[in-house]
Amino acid sequence: MKTLKSYVGGRWHQATAGFSPLLNPATEEVIGQVSSQGVDFAAAVAYARETGGPALRALTFAQRGELLKAMSKVLRENRDELLALSRDNTGTTTPDGSFDIDGASGTLAYYSVLGRSLGDRPYLTPGDGVQLARSEAFWGQHVMVPLQGVAVHINAFNFPAWGFAEKAACALLAGMPLITKPASSTAMVAERAIELIVAAGVLPAGSFQLICGGTGDLLDQLGPQDVMAFTGSADTALRLRSRPALLAANTRFNVEADSLNAAVLGPEAGEGATWALFLKDVLREMTQKAGQKCTAVRRILVPRPDLDRVRAALAERLAAVVTGNPADPAVTMGPLPTAQQLADALGGVTRLRQSARLACGSGERVDGVGSPAGKGFFFAPTLLEAADAFAAGEVHRHEVFAPVATLVPYDGTAEQAAAIVGLGGGTLVTSAYSDDGGWLARFLAGAGATTGRLYVGSDGSAPEAPGTGMAMPQLLHGGPGRAGGGAELAGLAGLDLYLQKVALQGHRAVVNSLAGITS
Ligand code: NAP
């Protein structure tokens, strides 16, 4: 049995009490334990601020990019070991685990290339300079300067590798040290990945610390130069972001929370590539990682005349999903990672059934292929169906974090589809499947304000579209309202959270010199 450690103050810390067990969710065997008891959080914060920050800020963007490249390489070289840990502690099949682990190494690699392209310039300089008086004697230019505190990253259980890596890539490239905390129940992958990165000796002292277990009084240490980036449920986000100390200090707080993402089939979708992509995406988003992705599809909007054929096509595909122990090669969908997640999913379906009926799947626990009967947190892929979108309250309110989605009929107009999407209160991603440019333009005009990303499935995109669940580092990850109101990734914009924008004013030559602008 493995005891997870924290990496603080340049040393590995192993607790001796206060443990929570870590389980293999396919068998319910205890495979590890986690506790942060004894960690000196104030010392960790001071170490980051006083040792990690100066060391990172002394490096150029290109040098910080090299750190990310080295981290990415460590993850790639140890991919098989991390995949096995993901299977055992998170319940992922190999494709599901690689979505997390390759996503982590890929995002680090992407930001390392951005770092290289920025070279040795001192600062990011968003936008052009601007003349502020009659001549260049008084000129203005924005520059982005690294904050001098620590970034605390708290992550959700479903992406133990990508979760820490995508946040770390932006903070480190920006020049800010971090303390990362994976969700306790699935922390084995993050702990081992970070152990390997530390052992590789690629990071400056104090730039990267790890907490496995609770955060104690960590958040009470944070002040105005620090950053809190949280991914998890909306309830936890609200509790954490409303702590008086954080509010009083105006500590930056980015939230990536849950989201009732919608996939919308446009009218007259026919039976071609757009239709096929819609079905493929919805099936993937319902079952990949057992539906436990913040970007998973929860609501499937279908023009009422298409309801029967969509229900039948999805039911046929969901029936072919093999739920079970990911150690069995026949299995295509693993368990939920904890007993609590299973209980939440069961309760969640009960809530959805106040507003929708079961269309396919039992909405219950099932025995898993390759696991002992009665063991494992397996959940049947389940499709529900609402009769009336505007009377389906729970469907637009409650995220069931499991292979569960609800069919929602609409009248085929872009305006009504957008209005129904908006009932979710803000989504990370919305997908629309149509080859009708006019319909799509009206849909964007109506639904754009309530979603962070609009993925358009069409004949043209079908051959290469990766599915709606993939948050790509080039573009924004984050959504308004219920989705947390946060912003991550989006290329260089992902660094903004860790940088102070300074409006530099003075003679043009002086301003440009300070900003590192040579031409
Ligand atoms: P959660 O219960 O809110 O926990 C998230 C993180 O917060 C965990 O690391 C947890 O640590 C920590 N935490 C909980 N209470 C805390 C406290 N009082 N002080 C400090 N840390 C605390 O969420 P989850 O069950 O892990 O994740 C599932 C949710 O995350 C879903 O709703 C999903 O939609 C959302 N999610 C969103 C995104 C996104 O990018 N928008 C991505 C992935 C998941 P412990 O594990 O130690 O309790």
Coordinates of C-alpha atoms and ligand atoms in Angstrom, one line a residue:
M1 CA 0.0 0.0 0.0
K2 CA 1.4 3.4 -1.0
T3 CA 1.5 6.4 1.4
L4 CA 1.4 9.6 -0.6
K5 CA 3.7 12.4 0.3
S6 CA 3.7 16.1 -0.1
Y7 CA 6.7 18.0 -1.5
V8 CA 7.1 21.2 0.5
G9 CA 10.1 23.3 1.4
G10 CA 12.3 21.3 -1.0
R11 CA 11.7 18.1 0.9
W12 CA 9.2 15.2 0.8
H13 CA 7.0 15.2 3.8
Q14 CA 5.2 12.0 4.9
A15 CA 2.4 12.3 7.4
T16 CA 2.1 9.8 10.2
A17 CA -1.7 10.3 11.0
G18 CA -4.9 11.6 9.6
F19 CA -5.0 9.3 6.6
S20 CA -7.8 8.9 4.1
P21 CA -7.7 5.6 2.2
L22 CA -7.2 5.4 -1.6
L23 CA -9.1 2.7 -3.4
N24 CA -9.1 0.9 -6.7
P25 CA -12.6 1.9 -7.8
A26 CA -13.0 -1.3 -9.9
T27 CA -12.4 -3.7 -7.0
E28 CA -12.7 -1.5 -3.9
E29 CA -9.3 -2.7 -2.7
V30 CA -7.4 -0.2 -0.6
I31 CA -4.2 0.6 -2.5
G32 CA -2.9 3.7 -0.7
Q33 CA -3.5 6.4 1.8
V34 CA -3.1 10.2 1.9
S35 CA -2.7 12.8 4.5
S36 CA -1.1 16.2 4.7
Q37 CA -0.9 16.3 8.5
G38 CA 2.2 18.0 9.7
V39 CA 2.8 20.2 6.6
D40 CA 3.8 23.7 7.6
F41 CA 1.7 25.7 5.1
A42 CA 3.1 29.1 6.1
A43 CA 6.6 27.9 5.5
A44 CA 5.6 26.5 2.1
V45 CA 4.1 29.8 1.1
A46 CA 7.2 31.7 2.3
Y47 CA 9.5 29.2 0.4
A48 CA 7.6 29.8 -2.8
R49 CA 7.6 33.6 -2.4
E50 CA 11.2 34.0 -1.3
T51 CA 13.0 31.2 -3.1
G52 CA 10.9 30.0 -6.1
G53 CA 9.6 33.4 -7.3
P54 CA 13.0 35.2 -7.6
A55 CA 14.5 32.1 -9.3
L56 CA 11.8 31.9 -11.9
R57 CA 11.7 35.7 -12.5
A58 CA 15.5 35.5 -13.1
L59 CA 14.9 33.3 -16.1
T60 CA 13.8 34.4 -19.6
F61 CA 10.7 33.1 -21.2
A62 CA 12.8 30.8 -23.3
Q63 CA 14.4 29.3 -20.2
R64 CA 11.1 28.9 -18.5
G65 CA 9.9 27.2 -21.7
E66 CA 12.8 24.8 -21.4
L67 CA 11.5 23.8 -17.9
L68 CA 8.1 23.0 -19.3
K69 CA 9.7 21.0 -22.1
A70 CA 11.7 19.0 -19.6
M71 CA 8.5 18.4 -17.5
S72 CA 6.6 17.2 -20.6
K73 CA 9.5 14.8 -21.5
V74 CA 9.3 13.3 -18.0
L75 CA 5.6 12.6 -18.4
R76 CA 6.0 11.2 -21.8
E77 CA 8.9 8.9 -20.7
N78 CA 6.9 7.6 -17.8
R79 CA 3.6 7.4 -19.6
D80 CA 3.1 3.7 -19.1
E81 CA 3.6 3.8 -15.4
L82 CA 1.3 6.8 -15.0
L83 CA -1.4 5.1 -17.1
A84 CA -1.2 2.1 -14.8
L85 CA -1.6 4.3 -11.8
S86 CA -4.5 6.1 -13.5
R87 CA -6.2 2.8 -14.1
D88 CA -5.7 1.6 -10.6
N89 CA -6.6 4.8 -8.7
T90 CA -8.9 6.6 -11.1
G91 CA -10.6 3.6 -12.9
T92 CA -9.6 4.7 -16.4
T93 CA -9.3 2.6 -19.5
T94 CA -6.1 3.2 -21.4
P95 CA -7.6 5.6 -23.9
D96 CA -9.3 7.5 -21.0
G97 CA -6.1 7.7 -19.0
S98 CA -4.1 8.8 -22.0
F99 CA -6.6 11.6 -22.5
D100 CA -5.5 12.9 -19.1
I101 CA -1.8 12.1 -19.2
D102 CA -1.1 12.9 -22.9
G103 CA -3.2 16.1 -22.4
A104 CA -0.8 17.0 -19.6
S105 CA 2.4 16.4 -21.6
G106 CA 0.9 18.0 -24.7
T107 CA -0.1 21.2 -22.9
L108 CA 3.3 21.5 -21.3
A109 CA 4.9 21.0 -24.7
Y110 CA 2.7 23.6 -26.3
Y111 CA 3.6 26.2 -23.6
S112 CA 7.3 25.4 -23.9
V113 CA 7.1 26.3 -27.6
L114 CA 5.4 29.5 -26.8
G115 CA 8.2 30.2 -24.3
R116 CA 10.8 29.6 -26.9
S117 CA 9.0 31.9 -29.3
L118 CA 9.1 34.7 -26.7
G119 CA 12.8 34.3 -26.3
D120 CA 14.6 36.6 -23.9
R121 CA 12.2 39.6 -24.0
P122 CA 11.5 40.8 -20.5
Y123 CA 7.7 41.1 -20.6
L124 CA 4.6 40.4 -22.6
T125 CA 3.4 43.6 -24.2
P126 CA -0.3 43.2 -25.2
G127 CA -1.3 45.5 -27.9
D128 CA 0.5 48.3 -29.6
G129 CA 1.9 51.4 -27.9
V130 CA -0.2 54.6 -28.2
Q131 CA 0.7 58.2 -28.5
L132 CA -0.8 60.1 -25.6
A133 CA 0.1 63.7 -26.4
R134 CA 1.0 65.9 -29.4
S135 CA 4.3 64.0 -29.9
E136 CA 6.1 60.9 -28.9
A137 CA 7.3 62.7 -25.8
F138 CA 4.4 61.1 -24.0
W139 CA 3.7 57.5 -25.0
G140 CA 1.9 54.6 -23.5
Q141 CA 2.4 50.8 -23.6
H142 CA 1.0 48.0 -21.5
V143 CA 3.5 45.6 -20.1
M144 CA 2.7 42.4 -18.1
V145 CA 4.9 41.9 -15.0
P146 CA 4.9 38.6 -12.9
L147 CA 3.2 38.8 -9.6
Q148 CA 5.5 38.3 -6.7
G149 CA 3.5 35.8 -4.6
V150 CA 2.6 32.2 -5.0
A151 CA -0.1 30.5 -7.1
V152 CA -2.1 27.9 -5.3
H153 CA -3.7 25.4 -7.6
I154 CA -6.5 23.2 -6.3
N155 CA -7.7 20.5 -8.8
A156 CA -10.6 18.2 -9.3
F157 CA -10.4 14.4 -9.1
N158 CA -11.1 13.7 -12.7
F159 CA -7.9 15.0 -14.3
P160 CA -5.1 14.2 -11.9
A161 CA -2.4 14.9 -14.5
W162 CA -3.8 17.4 -17.0
G163 CA -5.3 19.4 -14.0
F164 CA -1.9 20.2 -12.4
A165 CA 0.0 20.5 -15.7
E166 CA -2.2 22.9 -17.5
K167 CA -2.2 25.3 -14.6
A168 CA 1.5 24.8 -13.9
A169 CA 2.4 25.5 -17.6
C170 CA 0.9 29.0 -17.4
A171 CA 2.1 29.9 -14.0
L172 CA 5.7 28.8 -14.5
L173 CA 5.9 30.4 -18.0
A174 CA 4.6 33.6 -16.4
G175 CA 7.3 33.4 -13.8
M176 CA 5.2 32.5 -10.8
P177 CA 5.9 29.6 -8.3
L178 CA 3.1 27.3 -7.4
I179 CA 1.7 25.0 -4.8
T180 CA -0.5 22.4 -6.4
K181 CA -3.1 20.2 -4.6
P182 CA -4.7 17.3 -6.5
A183 CA -8.0 16.0 -5.2
S184 CA -7.2 13.5 -2.5
S185 CA -9.2 10.5 -3.8
T186 CA -7.2 10.2 -7.1
A187 CA -3.9 11.9 -6.1
M188 CA -1.7 8.9 -7.0
V189 CA -1.1 10.0 -10.6
A190 CA -0.2 13.6 -9.7
E191 CA 2.0 12.6 -6.8
R192 CA 4.0 10.1 -8.9
A193 CA 4.2 12.5 -11.9
I194 CA 5.6 15.3 -9.6
E195 CA 7.9 12.9 -7.9
L196 CA 9.4 12.0 -11.3
I197 CA 9.7 15.7 -12.3
V198 CA 11.4 16.6 -9.0
A199 CA 13.7 13.6 -9.3
A200 CA 14.7 14.8 -12.8
G201 CA 15.9 18.0 -11.2
V202 CA 14.4 20.2 -13.9
L203 CA 12.8 22.9 -11.7
P204 CA 14.4 25.7 -9.7
A205 CA 14.1 25.3 -5.9
G206 CA 10.8 26.6 -4.5
S207 CA 9.1 26.9 -7.9
F208 CA 6.9 23.8 -7.5
Q209 CA 5.4 22.3 -4.3
L210 CA 2.8 19.6 -3.9
I211 CA 0.2 19.1 -1.2
C212 CA -1.4 15.6 -1.0
G213 CA -4.3 15.8 1.4
G214 CA -6.1 18.7 3.0
T215 CA -4.9 22.3 2.6
G216 CA -5.0 23.2 6.4
D217 CA -4.5 26.9 6.8
L218 CA -2.9 27.4 3.4
L219 CA -5.6 29.7 2.0
D220 CA -5.4 31.9 5.0
Q221 CA -1.8 32.7 4.1
L222 CA -2.7 34.2 0.8
G223 CA -2.5 37.9 0.1
P224 CA -2.7 40.5 -2.7
Q225 CA 0.3 39.2 -4.7
D226 CA -1.0 35.6 -4.7
V227 CA -3.3 33.7 -7.0
M228 CA -5.8 31.0 -6.3
A229 CA -6.9 28.8 -9.2
F230 CA -9.6 26.3 -8.4
T231 CA -11.1 23.5 -10.4
G232 CA -14.0 21.5 -8.9
S233 CA -17.6 21.8 -8.0
A234 CA -19.5 25.1 -7.9
D235 CA -20.3 24.5 -4.2
T236 CA -16.7 24.2 -3.2
A237 CA -15.7 27.1 -5.4
L238 CA -18.3 29.3 -3.6
R239 CA -17.1 28.3 -0.2
L240 CA -13.5 28.9 -1.0
R241 CA -13.8 32.1 -2.9
S242 CA -15.9 33.7 -0.2
R243 CA -13.3 33.3 2.5
P244 CA -12.9 36.7 4.2
A245 CA -9.1 36.7 4.1
L246 CA -9.2 36.2 0.3
L247 CA -11.9 38.8 -0.2
A248 CA -10.1 41.3 2.0
A249 CA -6.9 40.9 0.1
N250 CA -8.5 40.8 -3.3
T251 CA -6.5 37.7 -4.0
R252 CA -7.0 36.7 -7.6
F253 CA -9.3 33.7 -7.7
N254 CA -10.0 31.8 -10.9
V255 CA -12.8 29.2 -10.9
E256 CA -13.4 26.4 -13.3
A257 CA -16.5 24.7 -12.1
D258 CA -19.2 22.4 -13.3
S259 CA -21.2 22.9 -16.4
L260 CA -24.4 21.6 -18.0
N261 CA -22.9 21.5 -21.5
A262 CA -25.2 21.1 -24.4
A263 CA -24.9 19.4 -27.8
V264 CA -27.4 20.8 -30.2
L265 CA -28.5 19.0 -33.4
G266 CA -29.6 21.5 -36.0
P267 CA -32.7 21.0 -38.1
E268 CA -32.5 19.1 -41.3
A269 CA -29.3 17.4 -40.2
G270 CA -29.9 14.5 -42.7
E271 CA -27.9 11.4 -42.4
G272 CA -24.5 12.5 -43.6
A273 CA -21.2 13.4 -42.0
T274 CA -22.7 16.0 -39.6
W275 CA -25.3 13.6 -38.3
A276 CA -22.6 10.9 -37.8
L277 CA -20.3 13.4 -36.0
F278 CA -23.1 14.4 -33.7
L279 CA -23.7 10.8 -32.7
K280 CA -20.0 10.0 -32.3
D281 CA -19.4 13.1 -30.2
V282 CA -22.4 12.6 -27.9
L283 CA -21.5 9.0 -27.3
R284 CA -17.9 9.8 -26.6
E285 CA -18.8 12.7 -24.3
M286 CA -21.3 10.6 -22.4
T287 CA -18.9 7.6 -21.8
Q288 CA -15.3 8.8 -22.0
K289 CA -13.9 8.8 -18.4
A290 CA -17.3 7.5 -17.4
G291 CA -18.8 10.8 -18.2
Q292 CA -16.6 12.5 -15.6
K293 CA -15.4 15.4 -17.6
C294 CA -16.3 19.0 -16.9
T295 CA -16.8 19.3 -20.7
A296 CA -19.0 16.2 -21.0
V297 CA -22.4 16.6 -22.7
R298 CA -25.2 16.7 -20.2
R299 CA -28.1 18.0 -22.4
I300 CA -28.7 16.9 -25.9
L301 CA -31.0 19.3 -27.8
V302 CA -32.8 17.6 -30.7
P303 CA -35.5 19.0 -33.1
R304 CA -38.7 17.3 -32.0
P305 CA -39.1 15.5 -35.4
D306 CA -35.7 13.9 -35.0
L307 CA -36.2 12.7 -31.4
D308 CA -37.1 9.1 -32.2
R309 CA -34.2 8.5 -34.5
V310 CA -31.7 10.1 -32.1
R311 CA -33.0 8.1 -29.2
A312 CA -32.8 4.9 -31.1
A313 CA -29.3 5.6 -32.5
L314 CA -27.9 6.5 -29.1
A315 CA -29.6 3.6 -27.4
E316 CA -28.0 1.2 -29.8
R317 CA -24.5 2.7 -29.3
L318 CA -24.8 2.9 -25.5
A319 CA -25.9 -0.7 -25.3
A320 CA -22.6 -1.6 -26.9
V321 CA -20.5 0.0 -24.2
V322 CA -18.8 -2.5 -22.0
T323 CA -18.7 -1.3 -18.4
G324 CA -16.1 -2.9 -16.1
N325 CA -12.7 -3.2 -14.7
P326 CA -10.3 -1.3 -17.0
A327 CA -7.7 -4.1 -16.4
D328 CA -9.9 -6.2 -18.6
P329 CA -9.1 -5.4 -22.3
A330 CA -12.7 -5.9 -23.4
V331 CA -13.8 -3.0 -21.2
T332 CA -14.6 0.3 -22.9
M333 CA -15.8 2.3 -19.9
G334 CA -14.5 2.1 -16.3
P335 CA -16.1 2.9 -12.9
L336 CA -16.6 6.1 -11.2
P337 CA -13.6 6.8 -8.9
T338 CA -15.2 6.8 -5.5
A339 CA -18.2 5.5 -3.5
Q340 CA -19.2 9.1 -3.0
Q341 CA -19.3 9.8 -6.7
L342 CA -21.4 6.7 -7.2
A343 CA -23.8 7.8 -4.5
D344 CA -23.9 11.3 -6.0
A345 CA -24.7 9.9 -9.4
L346 CA -27.5 7.7 -8.1
G347 CA -29.0 10.7 -6.2
G348 CA -28.5 12.9 -9.2
V349 CA -30.5 10.6 -11.6
T350 CA -33.3 10.6 -9.0
R351 CA -33.3 14.4 -9.2
L352 CA -33.3 14.4 -13.0
R353 CA -36.2 12.0 -13.0
Q354 CA -38.3 14.8 -11.4
S355 CA -38.0 16.5 -14.8
A356 CA -37.3 13.6 -17.3
R357 CA -38.0 10.0 -17.9
L358 CA -35.5 7.1 -18.4
A359 CA -35.0 6.6 -22.2
C360 CA -32.2 4.0 -22.1
G361 CA -30.0 2.5 -19.3
S362 CA -31.1 1.9 -15.7
G363 CA -29.6 4.9 -14.0
E364 CA -28.2 2.5 -11.4
R365 CA -25.1 0.8 -10.3
V366 CA -24.2 -2.3 -12.3
D367 CA -21.7 -5.1 -11.8
G368 CA -18.6 -4.5 -13.9
V369 CA -17.1 -7.0 -16.4
G370 CA -13.9 -8.3 -14.8
S371 CA -14.7 -7.3 -11.3
P372 CA -16.2 -9.3 -8.4
A373 CA -20.0 -9.1 -8.2
G374 CA -21.1 -6.4 -5.9
K375 CA -17.7 -4.7 -6.0
G376 CA -16.7 -1.5 -7.9
F377 CA -18.4 1.8 -8.4
F378 CA -19.8 1.1 -11.8
F379 CA -22.7 3.1 -13.3
A380 CA -24.9 2.1 -16.2
P381 CA -24.7 4.6 -19.2
T382 CA -28.0 6.3 -18.9
L383 CA -30.0 8.5 -21.3
L384 CA -33.0 10.4 -20.0
E385 CA -35.6 12.4 -21.9
A386 CA -37.4 15.5 -21.0
A387 CA -40.9 16.1 -22.5
D388 CA -40.7 19.9 -22.4
A389 CA -37.4 21.8 -22.3
F390 CA -38.9 24.7 -20.4
A391 CA -40.4 22.5 -17.7
A392 CA -37.3 20.5 -17.2
G393 CA -35.9 22.4 -14.3
E394 CA -33.5 19.8 -12.8
V395 CA -32.1 19.0 -16.2
H396 CA -30.8 22.6 -16.4
R397 CA -29.9 22.8 -12.8
H398 CA -28.2 19.6 -11.7
E399 CA -24.9 18.2 -13.0
V400 CA -24.8 14.4 -12.7
F401 CA -21.1 13.7 -13.0
A402 CA -21.4 10.3 -14.6
P403 CA -22.3 8.7 -17.9
V404 CA -25.7 10.4 -17.9
A405 CA -27.3 12.9 -20.3
T406 CA -30.8 14.0 -21.1
L407 CA -32.5 14.4 -24.5
V408 CA -34.3 17.7 -24.7
P409 CA -36.6 18.4 -27.6
Y410 CA -36.9 21.9 -29.2
D411 CA -38.7 23.4 -32.2
G412 CA -35.6 23.5 -34.5
T413 CA -35.1 27.2 -34.4
A414 CA -31.7 28.6 -33.4
E415 CA -33.4 31.1 -31.1
Q416 CA -35.2 28.5 -29.1
A417 CA -32.1 26.3 -29.0
A418 CA -30.0 29.2 -27.6
A419 CA -32.7 30.0 -25.0
I420 CA -32.7 26.4 -23.8
V421 CA -28.9 26.3 -23.6
G422 CA -29.0 29.5 -21.6
L423 CA -31.2 27.8 -18.9
G424 CA -28.0 26.0 -17.8
G425 CA -26.7 29.3 -16.4
G426 CA -23.4 29.2 -18.3
T427 CA -21.4 26.4 -19.9
L428 CA -17.8 25.5 -20.6
V429 CA -18.7 24.2 -24.1
T430 CA -21.7 24.1 -26.3
S431 CA -21.7 22.1 -29.6
A432 CA -23.9 22.7 -32.6
Y433 CA -24.2 20.3 -35.5
S434 CA -25.4 22.0 -38.7
D435 CA -24.4 22.8 -42.2
D436 CA -26.7 25.8 -42.3
G437 CA -24.6 29.0 -41.9
G438 CA -27.6 31.2 -41.3
W439 CA -28.9 28.9 -38.5
L440 CA -25.4 28.8 -36.9
A441 CA -25.0 32.6 -37.0
R442 CA -28.4 33.0 -35.2
F443 CA -27.4 30.3 -32.7
L444 CA -24.1 32.1 -31.9
A445 CA -25.8 35.4 -31.5
G446 CA -28.2 33.8 -29.0
A447 CA -26.0 31.3 -27.2
G448 CA -22.6 32.9 -27.4
A449 CA -23.0 34.9 -24.2
T450 CA -23.7 31.8 -22.1
T451 CA -20.8 29.6 -23.3
G452 CA -17.0 29.7 -23.2
R453 CA -16.6 27.6 -26.3
L454 CA -18.8 26.9 -29.3
Y455 CA -17.8 23.8 -31.2
V456 CA -19.4 23.6 -34.6
G457 CA -19.8 20.2 -36.1
S458 CA -20.3 20.1 -39.9
D459 CA -19.6 18.2 -43.0
G460 CA -16.4 20.2 -43.3
S461 CA -15.1 19.7 -39.7
A462 CA -16.2 16.1 -39.4
P463 CA -13.0 14.4 -40.7
E464 CA -10.8 16.1 -38.1
A465 CA -13.0 17.3 -35.2
P466 CA -11.6 15.9 -32.0
G467 CA -14.8 15.9 -30.0
T468 CA -16.2 18.6 -27.7
G469 CA -14.5 17.4 -24.6
M470 CA -11.0 18.4 -25.6
A471 CA -9.8 21.7 -24.0
M472 CA -7.1 22.8 -26.4
P473 CA -4.3 25.0 -25.0
Q474 CA -4.6 27.5 -28.0
L475 CA -8.1 28.5 -27.0
L476 CA -10.0 29.5 -23.9
H477 CA -11.0 26.9 -21.3
G478 CA -13.6 28.4 -19.0
G479 CA -17.2 29.6 -19.1
P480 CA -19.5 32.2 -17.7
G481 CA -21.8 32.0 -14.7
R482 CA -22.3 28.6 -13.4
A483 CA -19.2 27.3 -15.2
G484 CA -17.2 29.4 -12.8
G485 CA -16.6 32.6 -14.8
G486 CA -12.9 31.6 -15.1
A487 CA -10.4 31.7 -18.0
E488 CA -7.6 29.3 -18.5
L489 CA -5.3 28.5 -21.4
A490 CA -6.0 30.4 -24.6
G491 CA -2.3 30.6 -25.5
L492 CA -0.5 33.6 -24.0
A493 CA -3.7 34.9 -22.4
G494 CA -3.4 31.9 -20.0
L495 CA -0.5 33.7 -18.4
D496 CA -2.6 36.8 -17.5
L497 CA -3.8 35.3 -14.2
Y498 CA -0.2 35.4 -13.0
L499 CA 0.8 38.8 -14.4
Q500 CA 0.1 42.4 -13.4
K501 CA -0.8 44.6 -16.3
V502 CA 1.1 47.9 -16.0
A503 CA 0.3 50.9 -18.0
L504 CA 3.7 52.3 -18.7
Q505 CA 3.8 56.0 -19.6
G506 CA 6.7 58.3 -20.6
H507 CA 8.8 59.3 -23.6
R508 CA 8.4 56.7 -26.3
A509 CA 12.1 55.7 -26.4
V510 CA 12.1 55.2 -22.6
V511 CA 8.9 53.3 -22.6
N512 CA 10.0 51.0 -25.4
S513 CA 13.3 50.5 -23.8
L514 CA 11.7 49.5 -20.4
A515 CA 9.2 47.3 -22.2
G516 CA 11.9 45.6 -24.2
I517 CA 10.4 46.8 -27.6
T518 CA 13.3 47.1 -30.0
S519 CA 11.6 48.1 -33.3
Ligands
NAP1 P1 -14.8 19.2 -5.3 O1 -15.3 18.2 -4.4 O2 -15.3 20.6 -5.4 O3 -13.2 19.2 -5.0 C1 -12.3 19.9 -5.9 C2 -11.0 20.2 -5.1 O4 -11.3 21.0 -4.0 C3 -10.4 18.9 -4.5 O5 -9.0 19.0 -4.7 C4 -10.7 19.0 -3.1 O6 -9.8 18.4 -2.2 C5 -10.7 20.5 -2.9 N1 -11.4 20.9 -1.7 C6 -12.6 20.6 -1.3 N2 -12.9 21.3 -0.2 C7 -11.9 22.1 0.1 C8 -11.6 23.0 1.2 N3 -12.5 23.3 2.1 N4 -10.4 23.6 1.1 C9 -9.5 23.4 0.2 N5 -9.7 22.5 -0.8 C10 -10.9 21.9 -0.9 O7 -14.9 18.6 -6.8 P2 -14.5 17.2 -7.4 O8 -15.5 16.3 -6.9 O9 -13.0 16.9 -7.1 O10 -14.6 17.4 -8.9 C11 -15.8 17.3 -9.7 C12 -16.3 18.6 -10.1 O11 -15.3 19.4 -10.7 C13 -17.4 18.5 -11.1 O12 -18.5 19.3 -10.7 C14 -16.8 19.0 -12.4 O13 -17.7 19.5 -13.3 C15 -15.8 19.9 -11.9 N6 -14.7 20.1 -12.9 C16 -14.6 21.2 -13.6 C17 -13.5 21.4 -14.5 C18 -13.4 22.7 -15.3 O14 -12.3 22.9 -15.9 N7 -14.4 23.5 -15.3 C19 -12.6 20.4 -14.7 C20 -12.8 19.2 -13.9 C21 -13.8 19.1 -13.1 P3 -10.1 16.9 -1.5 O15 -10.2 16.0 -2.6 O16 -8.9 16.7 -0.7 O17 -11.4 17.1 -0.8

